[in-house]
Amino acid sequence: MSSRRFGDWIDSLLEETPLRANSLIITLFGDAIAPHGGAVLLGDLISALAPLGINERAVRTSAFRLLQEDWLRATPVGRRSEYSLTASGYRRISHAYRRIYDSPKESWQGSWQIVIFAEGALQPAAREALRRELLWDGYGTIAPGVYALPSDDAGPLRELLAQSGNESRVAVLRAKALDSLTDAPLCNLVEQCWRLDRLADDYRRFLSRFSLPRKLLQREGAGDPAQHFMLRTLLIHEFRRVQLRDPQLPETLLPRDWPGHTARAVCREIYERTLPLSECHLFTTLRTRNGTLPPADATLLDRFGGLTDD
């Protein structure tokens, strides 16, 4: 992969869409650090993010905020610190990244999950926290305090409500459309609640942005491990920003020629091509308090339906 051409591409991308340190740290932990035990020395985290335009002060400030928000915890290691995911951080990342890496479910029997916040049932902070979690899991806002998801699997919702302690504070209903009525109002509701037009534009923008590095990888193959790491990180960061707004609706509710399918296929292709060398870069640049990163767990190669690391 051409170092100069890739360098020009990454400079252009960073100029077009400057990265926020908080969000990029979550991307790095979720994509690269979590499979290797979920911990890294702060100094190495700073070094890893520097080529992506995130300076030391921004990393330290953002890491402190993530401590306060219970994403990360800090462990002193002499004069250094190791930052690792908390149980809450792991849970939030697993919810989000399961949607990023897993293929959308093919079958849907027409059931909807409806979550209703009764007036006064939750304190404002708890209400906002649960609202964010539901949106992360793909629920659409039907009306204030009313959220819906077209899914037959209530397991993730039960887990979310149990872990947040809200099982007895919200109403959860299962619904189905009446067979005798037209689907037009339902399709209009889906379009409005999830803004599929904007989401489609975001997917097309993603495809346009990553067309050049995809071509470089196809034509020139292997390159510099650091470049592969940066490409992998930017790829997942950009895909995550779109994907977490995608409720992964059943095929029957999506517009024809949905660009999300193409975007997922392109993301998988680039990810698989960059995985081996980017993993080499991780092992040579990131450490924990016990030394080098531990080997990746099985979840890494299970992503996108199964990957090879050759």
PDB file of C-alpha atoms in Angstrom:
ATOM      1  CA  MET A   1       0.000   0.000   0.000  1.00  0.00           C
ATOM      2  CA  SER A   2       1.485   3.332  -1.090  1.00  0.00           C
ATOM      3  CA  SER A   3       2.685   5.202   1.987  1.00  0.00           C
ATOM      4  CA  ARG A   4       2.489   8.585   0.294  1.00  0.00           C
ATOM      5  CA  ARG A   5      -0.977   8.073  -1.184  1.00  0.00           C
ATOM      6  CA  PHE A   6      -2.273   6.682   2.080  1.00  0.00           C
ATOM      7  CA  GLY A   7      -0.715   9.570   3.988  1.00  0.00           C
ATOM      8  CA  ASP A   8      -2.483  12.050   1.729  1.00  0.00           C
ATOM      9  CA  TRP A   9      -5.760  10.182   2.198  1.00  0.00           C
ATOM     10  CA  ILE A  10      -5.551  10.114   5.999  1.00  0.00           C
ATOM     11  CA  ASP A  11      -4.601  13.804   6.131  1.00  0.00           C
ATOM     12  CA  SER A  12      -7.604  14.611   3.973  1.00  0.00           C
ATOM     13  CA  LEU A  13      -9.952  12.528   6.124  1.00  0.00           C
ATOM     14  CA  LEU A  14      -8.739  14.083   9.373  1.00  0.00           C
ATOM     15  CA  GLU A  15      -9.084  17.570   7.908  1.00  0.00           C
ATOM     16  CA  GLU A  16     -12.601  16.825   6.699  1.00  0.00           C
ATOM     17  CA  THR A  17     -13.801  15.178   9.925  1.00  0.00           C
ATOM     18  CA  PRO A  18     -11.616  16.022  12.956  1.00  0.00           C
ATOM     19  CA  LEU A  19     -11.767  13.239  15.542  1.00  0.00           C
ATOM     20  CA  ARG A  20     -13.055  13.605  19.085  1.00  0.00           C
ATOM     21  CA  ALA A  21     -10.725  12.040  21.630  1.00  0.00           C
ATOM     22  CA  ASN A  22     -13.477  10.510  23.787  1.00  0.00           C
ATOM     23  CA  SER A  23     -15.091   8.752  20.878  1.00  0.00           C
ATOM     24  CA  LEU A  24     -11.805   7.586  19.358  1.00  0.00           C
ATOM     25  CA  ILE A  25     -10.634   6.111  22.673  1.00  0.00           C
ATOM     26  CA  ILE A  26     -13.873   4.124  22.890  1.00  0.00           C
ATOM     27  CA  THR A  27     -13.326   2.924  19.318  1.00  0.00           C
ATOM     28  CA  LEU A  28      -9.791   1.809  20.101  1.00  0.00           C
ATOM     29  CA  PHE A  29     -10.775   0.025  23.302  1.00  0.00           C
ATOM     30  CA  GLY A  30     -13.771  -1.657  21.717  1.00  0.00           C
ATOM     31  CA  ASP A  31     -12.087  -2.737  18.514  1.00  0.00           C
ATOM     32  CA  ALA A  32      -8.469  -3.422  19.402  1.00  0.00           C
ATOM     33  CA  ILE A  33      -7.894  -3.475  23.161  1.00  0.00           C
ATOM     34  CA  ALA A  34     -10.950  -5.393  24.420  1.00  0.00           C
ATOM     35  CA  PRO A  35     -10.025  -8.622  22.573  1.00  0.00           C
ATOM     36  CA  HIS A  36      -6.552  -8.411  24.162  1.00  0.00           C
ATOM     37  CA  GLY A  37      -7.762  -8.233  27.754  1.00  0.00           C
ATOM     38  CA  GLY A  38      -9.192  -4.704  27.795  1.00  0.00           C
ATOM     39  CA  ALA A  39      -6.201  -2.914  29.400  1.00  0.00           C
ATOM     40  CA  VAL A  40      -3.323  -0.709  28.218  1.00  0.00           C
ATOM     41  CA  LEU A  41      -0.751   1.647  29.711  1.00  0.00           C
ATOM     42  CA  LEU A  42      -1.815   5.271  29.364  1.00  0.00           C
ATOM     43  CA  GLY A  43       1.485   6.319  27.807  1.00  0.00           C
ATOM     44  CA  ASP A  44       1.080   3.736  25.044  1.00  0.00           C
ATOM     45  CA  LEU A  45      -2.502   4.838  24.445  1.00  0.00           C
ATOM     46  CA  ILE A  46      -1.220   8.390  23.998  1.00  0.00           C
ATOM     47  CA  SER A  47       1.433   7.197  21.516  1.00  0.00           C
ATOM     48  CA  ALA A  48      -1.082   5.140  19.540  1.00  0.00           C
ATOM     49  CA  LEU A  49      -3.467   8.067  19.076  1.00  0.00           C
ATOM     50  CA  ALA A  50      -0.871  10.730  18.292  1.00  0.00           C
ATOM     51  CA  PRO A  51      -0.653   9.922  14.533  1.00  0.00           C
ATOM     52  CA  LEU A  52      -4.428  10.373  14.349  1.00  0.00           C
ATOM     53  CA  GLY A  53      -4.198  13.965  15.515  1.00  0.00           C
ATOM     54  CA  ILE A  54      -5.044  13.430  19.196  1.00  0.00           C
ATOM     55  CA  ASN A  55      -2.509  15.099  21.481  1.00  0.00           C
ATOM     56  CA  GLU A  56      -1.458  13.993  24.960  1.00  0.00           C
ATOM     57  CA  ARG A  57      -3.554  16.565  26.789  1.00  0.00           C
ATOM     58  CA  ALA A  58      -6.691  15.518  24.914  1.00  0.00           C
ATOM     59  CA  VAL A  59      -6.085  11.842  25.698  1.00  0.00           C
ATOM     60  CA  ARG A  60      -5.529  12.505  29.389  1.00  0.00           C
ATOM     61  CA  THR A  61      -8.608  14.732  29.647  1.00  0.00           C
ATOM     62  CA  SER A  62     -10.794  12.250  27.791  1.00  0.00           C
ATOM     63  CA  ALA A  63      -9.491   9.291  29.777  1.00  0.00           C
ATOM     64  CA  PHE A  64     -10.394  11.115  32.980  1.00  0.00           C
ATOM     65  CA  ARG A  65     -13.912  11.746  31.696  1.00  0.00           C
ATOM     66  CA  LEU A  66     -14.290   8.090  30.792  1.00  0.00           C
ATOM     67  CA  LEU A  67     -13.255   7.223  34.341  1.00  0.00           C
ATOM     68  CA  GLN A  68     -16.019   9.442  35.677  1.00  0.00           C
ATOM     69  CA  GLU A  69     -18.548   7.898  33.289  1.00  0.00           C
ATOM     70  CA  ASP A  70     -17.572   4.376  34.413  1.00  0.00           C
ATOM     71  CA  TRP A  71     -16.166   3.291  31.068  1.00  0.00           C
ATOM     72  CA  LEU A  72     -12.613   2.891  32.368  1.00  0.00           C
ATOM     73  CA  ARG A  73     -10.717   2.438  35.622  1.00  0.00           C
ATOM     74  CA  ALA A  74      -7.122   3.420  36.337  1.00  0.00           C
ATOM     75  CA  THR A  75      -4.540   1.294  38.146  1.00  0.00           C
ATOM     76  CA  PRO A  76      -1.240   2.901  39.259  1.00  0.00           C
ATOM     77  CA  VAL A  77       1.851   1.062  37.991  1.00  0.00           C
ATOM     78  CA  GLY A  78       4.775   2.861  39.608  1.00  0.00           C
ATOM     79  CA  ARG A  79       4.846   6.295  37.988  1.00  0.00           C
ATOM     80  CA  ARG A  80       2.609   5.100  35.172  1.00  0.00           C
ATOM     81  CA  SER A  81      -1.066   4.149  34.962  1.00  0.00           C
ATOM     82  CA  GLU A  82      -2.888   1.279  33.325  1.00  0.00           C
ATOM     83  CA  TYR A  83      -6.369   1.995  31.999  1.00  0.00           C
ATOM     84  CA  SER A  84      -8.817  -0.866  31.622  1.00  0.00           C
ATOM     85  CA  LEU A  85     -12.480  -1.360  30.836  1.00  0.00           C
ATOM     86  CA  THR A  86     -14.880  -1.558  33.766  1.00  0.00           C
ATOM     87  CA  ALA A  87     -17.714  -4.108  33.864  1.00  0.00           C
ATOM     88  CA  SER A  88     -20.042  -1.325  32.723  1.00  0.00           C
ATOM     89  CA  GLY A  89     -17.637  -0.394  29.935  1.00  0.00           C
ATOM     90  CA  TYR A  90     -17.477  -3.982  28.735  1.00  0.00           C
ATOM     91  CA  ARG A  91     -21.265  -4.215  28.754  1.00  0.00           C
ATOM     92  CA  ARG A  92     -21.762  -1.025  26.760  1.00  0.00           C
ATOM     93  CA  ILE A  93     -19.066  -1.977  24.278  1.00  0.00           C
ATOM     94  CA  SER A  94     -20.430  -5.493  23.842  1.00  0.00           C
ATOM     95  CA  HIS A  95     -23.909  -4.101  23.134  1.00  0.00           C
ATOM     96  CA  ALA A  96     -22.620  -1.627  20.580  1.00  0.00           C
ATOM     97  CA  TYR A  97     -19.987  -3.763  18.901  1.00  0.00           C
ATOM     98  CA  ARG A  98     -22.252  -6.765  18.617  1.00  0.00           C
ATOM     99  CA  ARG A  99     -24.289  -4.654  16.205  1.00  0.00           C
ATOM    100  CA  ILE A 100     -21.172  -3.485  14.368  1.00  0.00           C
ATOM    101  CA  TYR A 101     -19.598  -6.892  13.761  1.00  0.00           C
ATOM    102  CA  ASP A 102     -22.571  -9.273  13.725  1.00  0.00           C
ATOM    103  CA  SER A 103     -24.575  -9.770  10.564  1.00  0.00           C
ATOM    104  CA  PRO A 104     -28.164  -8.502  10.804  1.00  0.00           C
ATOM    105  CA  LYS A 105     -30.676 -11.233  11.584  1.00  0.00           C
ATOM    106  CA  GLU A 106     -32.365 -12.609   8.491  1.00  0.00           C
ATOM    107  CA  SER A 107     -35.677 -13.772   9.961  1.00  0.00           C
ATOM    108  CA  TRP A 108     -38.337 -11.584  11.521  1.00  0.00           C
ATOM    109  CA  GLN A 109     -41.808 -12.720  12.485  1.00  0.00           C
ATOM    110  CA  GLY A 110     -43.300  -9.246  12.692  1.00  0.00           C
ATOM    111  CA  SER A 111     -43.059  -8.638  16.449  1.00  0.00           C
ATOM    112  CA  TRP A 112     -42.278  -5.209  17.885  1.00  0.00           C
ATOM    113  CA  GLN A 113     -40.951  -4.426  21.346  1.00  0.00           C
ATOM    114  CA  ILE A 114     -42.470  -1.272  22.834  1.00  0.00           C
ATOM    115  CA  VAL A 115     -40.838   0.368  25.867  1.00  0.00           C
ATOM    116  CA  ILE A 116     -42.789   3.071  27.697  1.00  0.00           C
ATOM    117  CA  PHE A 117     -41.477   5.351  30.431  1.00  0.00           C
ATOM    118  CA  ALA A 118     -44.376   6.250  32.729  1.00  0.00           C
ATOM    119  CA  GLU A 119     -44.391   9.857  33.901  1.00  0.00           C
ATOM    120  CA  GLY A 120     -42.309  10.169  37.075  1.00  0.00           C
ATOM    121  CA  ALA A 121     -41.235   6.513  37.096  1.00  0.00           C
ATOM    122  CA  LEU A 122     -37.583   7.448  36.587  1.00  0.00           C
ATOM    123  CA  GLN A 123     -35.431  10.257  37.874  1.00  0.00           C
ATOM    124  CA  PRO A 124     -34.223  12.555  35.060  1.00  0.00           C
ATOM    125  CA  ALA A 125     -30.652  11.203  35.068  1.00  0.00           C
ATOM    126  CA  ALA A 126     -31.813   7.569  35.051  1.00  0.00           C
ATOM    127  CA  ARG A 127     -34.357   8.343  32.346  1.00  0.00           C
ATOM    128  CA  GLU A 128     -31.709   9.924  30.120  1.00  0.00           C
ATOM    129  CA  ALA A 129     -29.266   7.062  30.742  1.00  0.00           C
ATOM    130  CA  LEU A 130     -31.864   4.449  29.774  1.00  0.00           C
ATOM    131  CA  ARG A 131     -32.896   6.489  26.735  1.00  0.00           C
ATOM    132  CA  ARG A 132     -29.282   6.514  25.502  1.00  0.00           C
ATOM    133  CA  GLU A 133     -28.944   2.773  26.063  1.00  0.00           C
ATOM    134  CA  LEU A 134     -32.122   2.074  24.106  1.00  0.00           C
ATOM    135  CA  LEU A 135     -30.987   4.251  21.210  1.00  0.00           C
ATOM    136  CA  TRP A 136     -27.636   2.449  21.229  1.00  0.00           C
ATOM    137  CA  ASP A 137     -29.525  -0.820  20.909  1.00  0.00           C
ATOM    138  CA  GLY A 138     -31.432   0.420  17.877  1.00  0.00           C
ATOM    139  CA  TYR A 139     -34.754   1.538  19.359  1.00  0.00           C
ATOM    140  CA  GLY A 140     -36.589   4.328  17.609  1.00  0.00           C
ATOM    141  CA  THR A 141     -38.427   7.156  19.352  1.00  0.00           C
ATOM    142  CA  ILE A 142     -42.140   6.867  18.572  1.00  0.00           C
ATOM    143  CA  ALA A 143     -43.131   9.669  20.972  1.00  0.00           C
ATOM    144  CA  PRO A 144     -41.610  11.186  24.123  1.00  0.00           C
ATOM    145  CA  GLY A 145     -41.024   8.290  26.492  1.00  0.00           C
ATOM    146  CA  VAL A 146     -42.106   5.650  23.936  1.00  0.00           C
ATOM    147  CA  TYR A 147     -39.507   3.535  22.106  1.00  0.00           C
ATOM    148  CA  ALA A 148     -39.916   0.705  19.618  1.00  0.00           C
ATOM    149  CA  LEU A 149     -37.762  -1.966  17.983  1.00  0.00           C
ATOM    150  CA  PRO A 150     -38.794  -4.512  15.332  1.00  0.00           C
ATOM    151  CA  SER A 151     -37.356  -7.657  16.896  1.00  0.00           C
ATOM    152  CA  ASP A 152     -38.521 -11.062  18.085  1.00  0.00           C
ATOM    153  CA  ASP A 153     -35.603 -11.395  20.526  1.00  0.00           C
ATOM    154  CA  ALA A 154     -36.308  -9.792  23.896  1.00  0.00           C
ATOM    155  CA  GLY A 155     -33.127 -11.140  25.493  1.00  0.00           C
ATOM    156  CA  PRO A 156     -30.992  -8.000  25.014  1.00  0.00           C
ATOM    157  CA  LEU A 157     -33.779  -5.803  26.403  1.00  0.00           C
ATOM    158  CA  ARG A 158     -34.190  -7.999  29.478  1.00  0.00           C
ATOM    159  CA  GLU A 159     -30.434  -7.855  30.046  1.00  0.00           C
ATOM    160  CA  LEU A 160     -30.383  -4.071  29.682  1.00  0.00           C
ATOM    161  CA  LEU A 161     -33.273  -3.518  32.088  1.00  0.00           C
ATOM    162  CA  ALA A 162     -31.849  -5.960  34.636  1.00  0.00           C
ATOM    163  CA  GLN A 163     -28.380  -4.412  34.612  1.00  0.00           C
ATOM    164  CA  SER A 164     -29.785  -0.891  34.889  1.00  0.00           C
ATOM    165  CA  GLY A 165     -32.254  -1.921  37.626  1.00  0.00           C
ATOM    166  CA  ASN A 166     -35.280  -0.725  35.673  1.00  0.00           C
ATOM    167  CA  GLU A 167     -37.341  -3.928  35.260  1.00  0.00           C
ATOM    168  CA  SER A 168     -40.108  -2.599  37.508  1.00  0.00           C
ATOM    169  CA  ARG A 169     -39.950   1.026  36.386  1.00  0.00           C
ATOM    170  CA  VAL A 170     -40.862   0.835  32.692  1.00  0.00           C
ATOM    171  CA  ALA A 171     -43.646  -0.857  30.759  1.00  0.00           C
ATOM    172  CA  VAL A 172     -42.609  -3.344  28.063  1.00  0.00           C
ATOM    173  CA  LEU A 173     -45.122  -4.509  25.463  1.00  0.00           C
ATOM    174  CA  ARG A 174     -45.012  -6.833  22.483  1.00  0.00           C
ATOM    175  CA  ALA A 175     -46.980  -5.703  19.413  1.00  0.00           C
ATOM    176  CA  LYS A 176     -47.841  -6.819  15.890  1.00  0.00           C
ATOM    177  CA  ALA A 177     -49.491  -5.048  12.979  1.00  0.00           C
ATOM    178  CA  LEU A 178     -53.026  -6.139  12.138  1.00  0.00           C
ATOM    179  CA  ASP A 179     -52.986  -8.287   9.010  1.00  0.00           C
ATOM    180  CA  SER A 180     -56.036  -6.572   7.544  1.00  0.00           C
ATOM    181  CA  LEU A 181     -54.408  -3.122   7.446  1.00  0.00           C
ATOM    182  CA  THR A 182     -52.058  -1.655   4.841  1.00  0.00           C
ATOM    183  CA  ASP A 183     -48.301  -1.476   5.569  1.00  0.00           C
ATOM    184  CA  ALA A 184     -47.985   2.096   4.255  1.00  0.00           C
ATOM    185  CA  PRO A 185     -48.437   3.866   7.626  1.00  0.00           C
ATOM    186  CA  LEU A 186     -45.924   1.486   9.215  1.00  0.00           C
ATOM    187  CA  CYS A 187     -43.328   2.171   6.513  1.00  0.00           C
ATOM    188  CA  ASN A 188     -43.865   5.911   6.958  1.00  0.00           C
ATOM    189  CA  LEU A 189     -43.415   5.550  10.718  1.00  0.00           C
ATOM    190  CA  VAL A 190     -40.179   3.612  10.228  1.00  0.00           C
ATOM    191  CA  GLU A 191     -38.854   6.236   7.806  1.00  0.00           C
ATOM    192  CA  GLN A 192     -39.599   9.064  10.224  1.00  0.00           C
ATOM    193  CA  CYS A 193     -38.453   7.440  13.472  1.00  0.00           C
ATOM    194  CA  TRP A 194     -35.104   6.231  12.151  1.00  0.00           C
ATOM    195  CA  ARG A 195     -34.514   8.895   9.447  1.00  0.00           C
ATOM    196  CA  LEU A 196     -33.533   6.273   6.907  1.00  0.00           C
ATOM    197  CA  ASP A 197     -32.886   8.912   4.250  1.00  0.00           C
ATOM    198  CA  ARG A 198     -30.121  10.493   6.343  1.00  0.00           C
ATOM    199  CA  LEU A 199     -28.772   7.094   7.305  1.00  0.00           C
ATOM    200  CA  ALA A 200     -28.565   6.054   3.646  1.00  0.00           C
ATOM    201  CA  ASP A 201     -26.644   9.249   2.830  1.00  0.00           C
ATOM    202  CA  ASP A 202     -24.217   8.496   5.675  1.00  0.00           C
ATOM    203  CA  TYR A 203     -23.587   5.008   4.305  1.00  0.00           C
ATOM    204  CA  ARG A 204     -22.925   6.395   0.824  1.00  0.00           C
ATOM    205  CA  ARG A 205     -20.519   8.926   2.314  1.00  0.00           C
ATOM    206  CA  PHE A 206     -18.716   6.106   4.135  1.00  0.00           C
ATOM    207  CA  LEU A 207     -18.356   4.155   0.877  1.00  0.00           C
ATOM    208  CA  SER A 208     -16.995   7.205  -0.916  1.00  0.00           C
ATOM    209  CA  ARG A 209     -14.452   7.963   1.816  1.00  0.00           C
ATOM    210  CA  PHE A 210     -13.003   4.474   1.889  1.00  0.00           C
ATOM    211  CA  SER A 211     -12.979   3.750  -1.828  1.00  0.00           C
ATOM    212  CA  LEU A 212      -9.347   4.842  -2.267  1.00  0.00           C
ATOM    213  CA  PRO A 213      -7.766   2.806   0.576  1.00  0.00           C
ATOM    214  CA  ARG A 214      -9.812  -0.172  -0.559  1.00  0.00           C
ATOM    215  CA  LYS A 215      -8.347   0.127  -4.047  1.00  0.00           C
ATOM    216  CA  LEU A 216      -4.833   0.548  -2.656  1.00  0.00           C
ATOM    217  CA  LEU A 217      -5.192  -2.614  -0.592  1.00  0.00           C
ATOM    218  CA  GLN A 218      -6.557  -4.554  -3.549  1.00  0.00           C
ATOM    219  CA  ARG A 219      -3.786  -3.424  -5.903  1.00  0.00           C
ATOM    220  CA  GLU A 220      -0.749  -3.252  -3.653  1.00  0.00           C
ATOM    221  CA  GLY A 221      -1.498  -5.589  -0.752  1.00  0.00           C
ATOM    222  CA  ALA A 222       0.802  -5.441   2.268  1.00  0.00           C
ATOM    223  CA  GLY A 223       2.187  -2.192   3.586  1.00  0.00           C
ATOM    224  CA  ASP A 224       3.346  -0.605   6.789  1.00  0.00           C
ATOM    225  CA  PRO A 225       1.875  -2.055  10.028  1.00  0.00           C
ATOM    226  CA  ALA A 226       1.310   1.420  11.478  1.00  0.00           C
ATOM    227  CA  GLN A 227      -0.637   2.449   8.386  1.00  0.00           C
ATOM    228  CA  HIS A 228      -2.758  -0.692   8.572  1.00  0.00           C
ATOM    229  CA  PHE A 229      -3.484   0.083  12.230  1.00  0.00           C
ATOM    230  CA  MET A 230      -4.534   3.642  11.396  1.00  0.00           C
ATOM    231  CA  LEU A 231      -6.708   2.466   8.518  1.00  0.00           C
ATOM    232  CA  ARG A 232      -8.363  -0.217  10.657  1.00  0.00           C
ATOM    233  CA  THR A 233      -9.021   2.282  13.456  1.00  0.00           C
ATOM    234  CA  LEU A 234     -10.425   4.969  11.153  1.00  0.00           C
ATOM    235  CA  LEU A 235     -12.502   2.371   9.309  1.00  0.00           C
ATOM    236  CA  ILE A 236     -14.211   1.094  12.446  1.00  0.00           C
ATOM    237  CA  HIS A 237     -14.515   4.584  13.911  1.00  0.00           C
ATOM    238  CA  GLU A 238     -16.331   5.855  10.831  1.00  0.00           C
ATOM    239  CA  PHE A 239     -18.421   2.702  10.419  1.00  0.00           C
ATOM    240  CA  ARG A 240     -19.348   2.780  14.116  1.00  0.00           C
ATOM    241  CA  ARG A 241     -20.603   6.354  13.874  1.00  0.00           C
ATOM    242  CA  VAL A 242     -23.019   5.314  11.119  1.00  0.00           C
ATOM    243  CA  GLN A 243     -23.794   1.810  12.342  1.00  0.00           C
ATOM    244  CA  LEU A 244     -24.843   2.850  15.834  1.00  0.00           C
ATOM    245  CA  ARG A 245     -27.570   4.968  14.267  1.00  0.00           C
ATOM    246  CA  ASP A 246     -28.715   1.994  12.198  1.00  0.00           C
ATOM    247  CA  PRO A 247     -31.403  -0.049  13.982  1.00  0.00           C
ATOM    248  CA  GLN A 248     -30.658  -2.987  11.644  1.00  0.00           C
ATOM    249  CA  LEU A 249     -34.262  -3.170  10.582  1.00  0.00           C
ATOM    250  CA  PRO A 250     -35.602  -6.346   9.007  1.00  0.00           C
ATOM    251  CA  GLU A 251     -35.197  -6.479   5.245  1.00  0.00           C
ATOM    252  CA  THR A 252     -38.939  -6.068   4.707  1.00  0.00           C
ATOM    253  CA  LEU A 253     -38.838  -2.630   6.362  1.00  0.00           C
ATOM    254  CA  LEU A 254     -35.846  -1.298   4.425  1.00  0.00           C
ATOM    255  CA  PRO A 255     -35.925   0.662   1.167  1.00  0.00           C
ATOM    256  CA  ARG A 256     -34.873  -1.150  -1.983  1.00  0.00           C
ATOM    257  CA  ASP A 257     -31.094  -1.190  -2.721  1.00  0.00           C
ATOM    258  CA  TRP A 258     -30.245  -0.311   0.876  1.00  0.00           C
ATOM    259  CA  PRO A 259     -26.607   1.009   0.875  1.00  0.00           C
ATOM    260  CA  GLY A 260     -25.984  -0.349   4.369  1.00  0.00           C
ATOM    261  CA  HIS A 261     -25.483  -3.830   2.910  1.00  0.00           C
ATOM    262  CA  THR A 262     -22.718  -2.643   0.572  1.00  0.00           C
ATOM    263  CA  ALA A 263     -21.104  -0.593   3.336  1.00  0.00           C
ATOM    264  CA  ARG A 264     -20.950  -3.634   5.630  1.00  0.00           C
ATOM    265  CA  ALA A 265     -19.380  -5.776   2.880  1.00  0.00           C
ATOM    266  CA  VAL A 266     -16.738  -3.117   2.125  1.00  0.00           C
ATOM    267  CA  CYS A 267     -15.993  -2.633   5.820  1.00  0.00           C
ATOM    268  CA  ARG A 268     -15.500  -6.375   6.255  1.00  0.00           C
ATOM    269  CA  GLU A 269     -13.170  -6.558   3.243  1.00  0.00           C
ATOM    270  CA  ILE A 270     -10.924  -3.704   4.400  1.00  0.00           C
ATOM    271  CA  TYR A 271     -10.970  -4.935   7.998  1.00  0.00           C
ATOM    272  CA  GLU A 272      -9.851  -8.418   7.037  1.00  0.00           C
ATOM    273  CA  ARG A 273      -7.069  -7.083   4.817  1.00  0.00           C
ATOM    274  CA  THR A 274      -5.722  -4.784   7.535  1.00  0.00           C
ATOM    275  CA  LEU A 275      -6.125  -7.167  10.470  1.00  0.00           C
ATOM    276  CA  PRO A 276      -2.816  -9.109  10.347  1.00  0.00           C
ATOM    277  CA  LEU A 277      -0.440  -6.137  10.116  1.00  0.00           C
ATOM    278  CA  SER A 278      -2.497  -3.972  12.441  1.00  0.00           C
ATOM    279  CA  GLU A 279      -2.295  -6.734  15.061  1.00  0.00           C
ATOM    280  CA  CYS A 280       1.481  -6.777  14.624  1.00  0.00           C
ATOM    281  CA  HIS A 281       1.506  -3.046  15.281  1.00  0.00           C
ATOM    282  CA  LEU A 282      -0.534  -3.488  18.458  1.00  0.00           C
ATOM    283  CA  PHE A 283       1.887  -6.062  19.846  1.00  0.00           C
ATOM    284  CA  THR A 284       4.894  -3.832  19.211  1.00  0.00           C
ATOM    285  CA  THR A 285       3.418  -0.574  20.544  1.00  0.00           C
ATOM    286  CA  LEU A 286       0.890  -1.356  23.305  1.00  0.00           C
ATOM    287  CA  ARG A 287       1.703  -2.826  26.711  1.00  0.00           C
ATOM    288  CA  THR A 288      -0.042  -3.637  29.960  1.00  0.00           C
ATOM    289  CA  ARG A 289       1.314  -3.602  33.499  1.00  0.00           C
ATOM    290  CA  ASN A 290       2.274  -7.254  32.970  1.00  0.00           C
ATOM    291  CA  GLY A 291       4.221  -6.564  29.784  1.00  0.00           C
ATOM    292  CA  THR A 292       3.061  -7.099  26.200  1.00  0.00           C
ATOM    293  CA  LEU A 293      -0.567  -7.462  25.231  1.00  0.00           C
ATOM    294  CA  PRO A 294      -2.003 -10.938  25.753  1.00  0.00           C
ATOM    295  CA  PRO A 295      -3.115 -12.853  22.632  1.00  0.00           C
ATOM    296  CA  ALA A 296      -6.506 -11.925  21.230  1.00  0.00           C
ATOM    297  CA  ASP A 297      -9.478 -13.982  22.327  1.00  0.00           C
ATOM    298  CA  ALA A 298     -11.721 -15.877  19.919  1.00  0.00           C
ATOM    299  CA  THR A 299     -14.100 -12.965  19.420  1.00  0.00           C
ATOM    300  CA  LEU A 300     -11.617 -11.171  17.175  1.00  0.00           C
ATOM    301  CA  LEU A 301     -11.768 -13.690  14.334  1.00  0.00           C
ATOM    302  CA  ASP A 302     -15.499 -14.240  14.835  1.00  0.00           C
ATOM    303  CA  ARG A 303     -16.215 -10.708  13.672  1.00  0.00           C
ATOM    304  CA  PHE A 304     -18.125 -10.057  10.439  1.00  0.00           C
ATOM    305  CA  GLY A 305     -19.178 -13.692  10.242  1.00  0.00           C
ATOM    306  CA  GLY A 306     -15.621 -15.059  10.490  1.00  0.00           C
ATOM    307  CA  LEU A 307     -12.218 -13.677   9.442  1.00  0.00           C
ATOM    308  CA  THR A 308      -8.810 -15.033   8.536  1.00  0.00           C
ATOM    309  CA  ASP A 309      -5.627 -13.505   9.939  1.00  0.00           C
ATOM    310  CA  ASP A 310      -3.237 -14.774   7.250  1.00  0.00           C
TER     311      ASP A 310
END
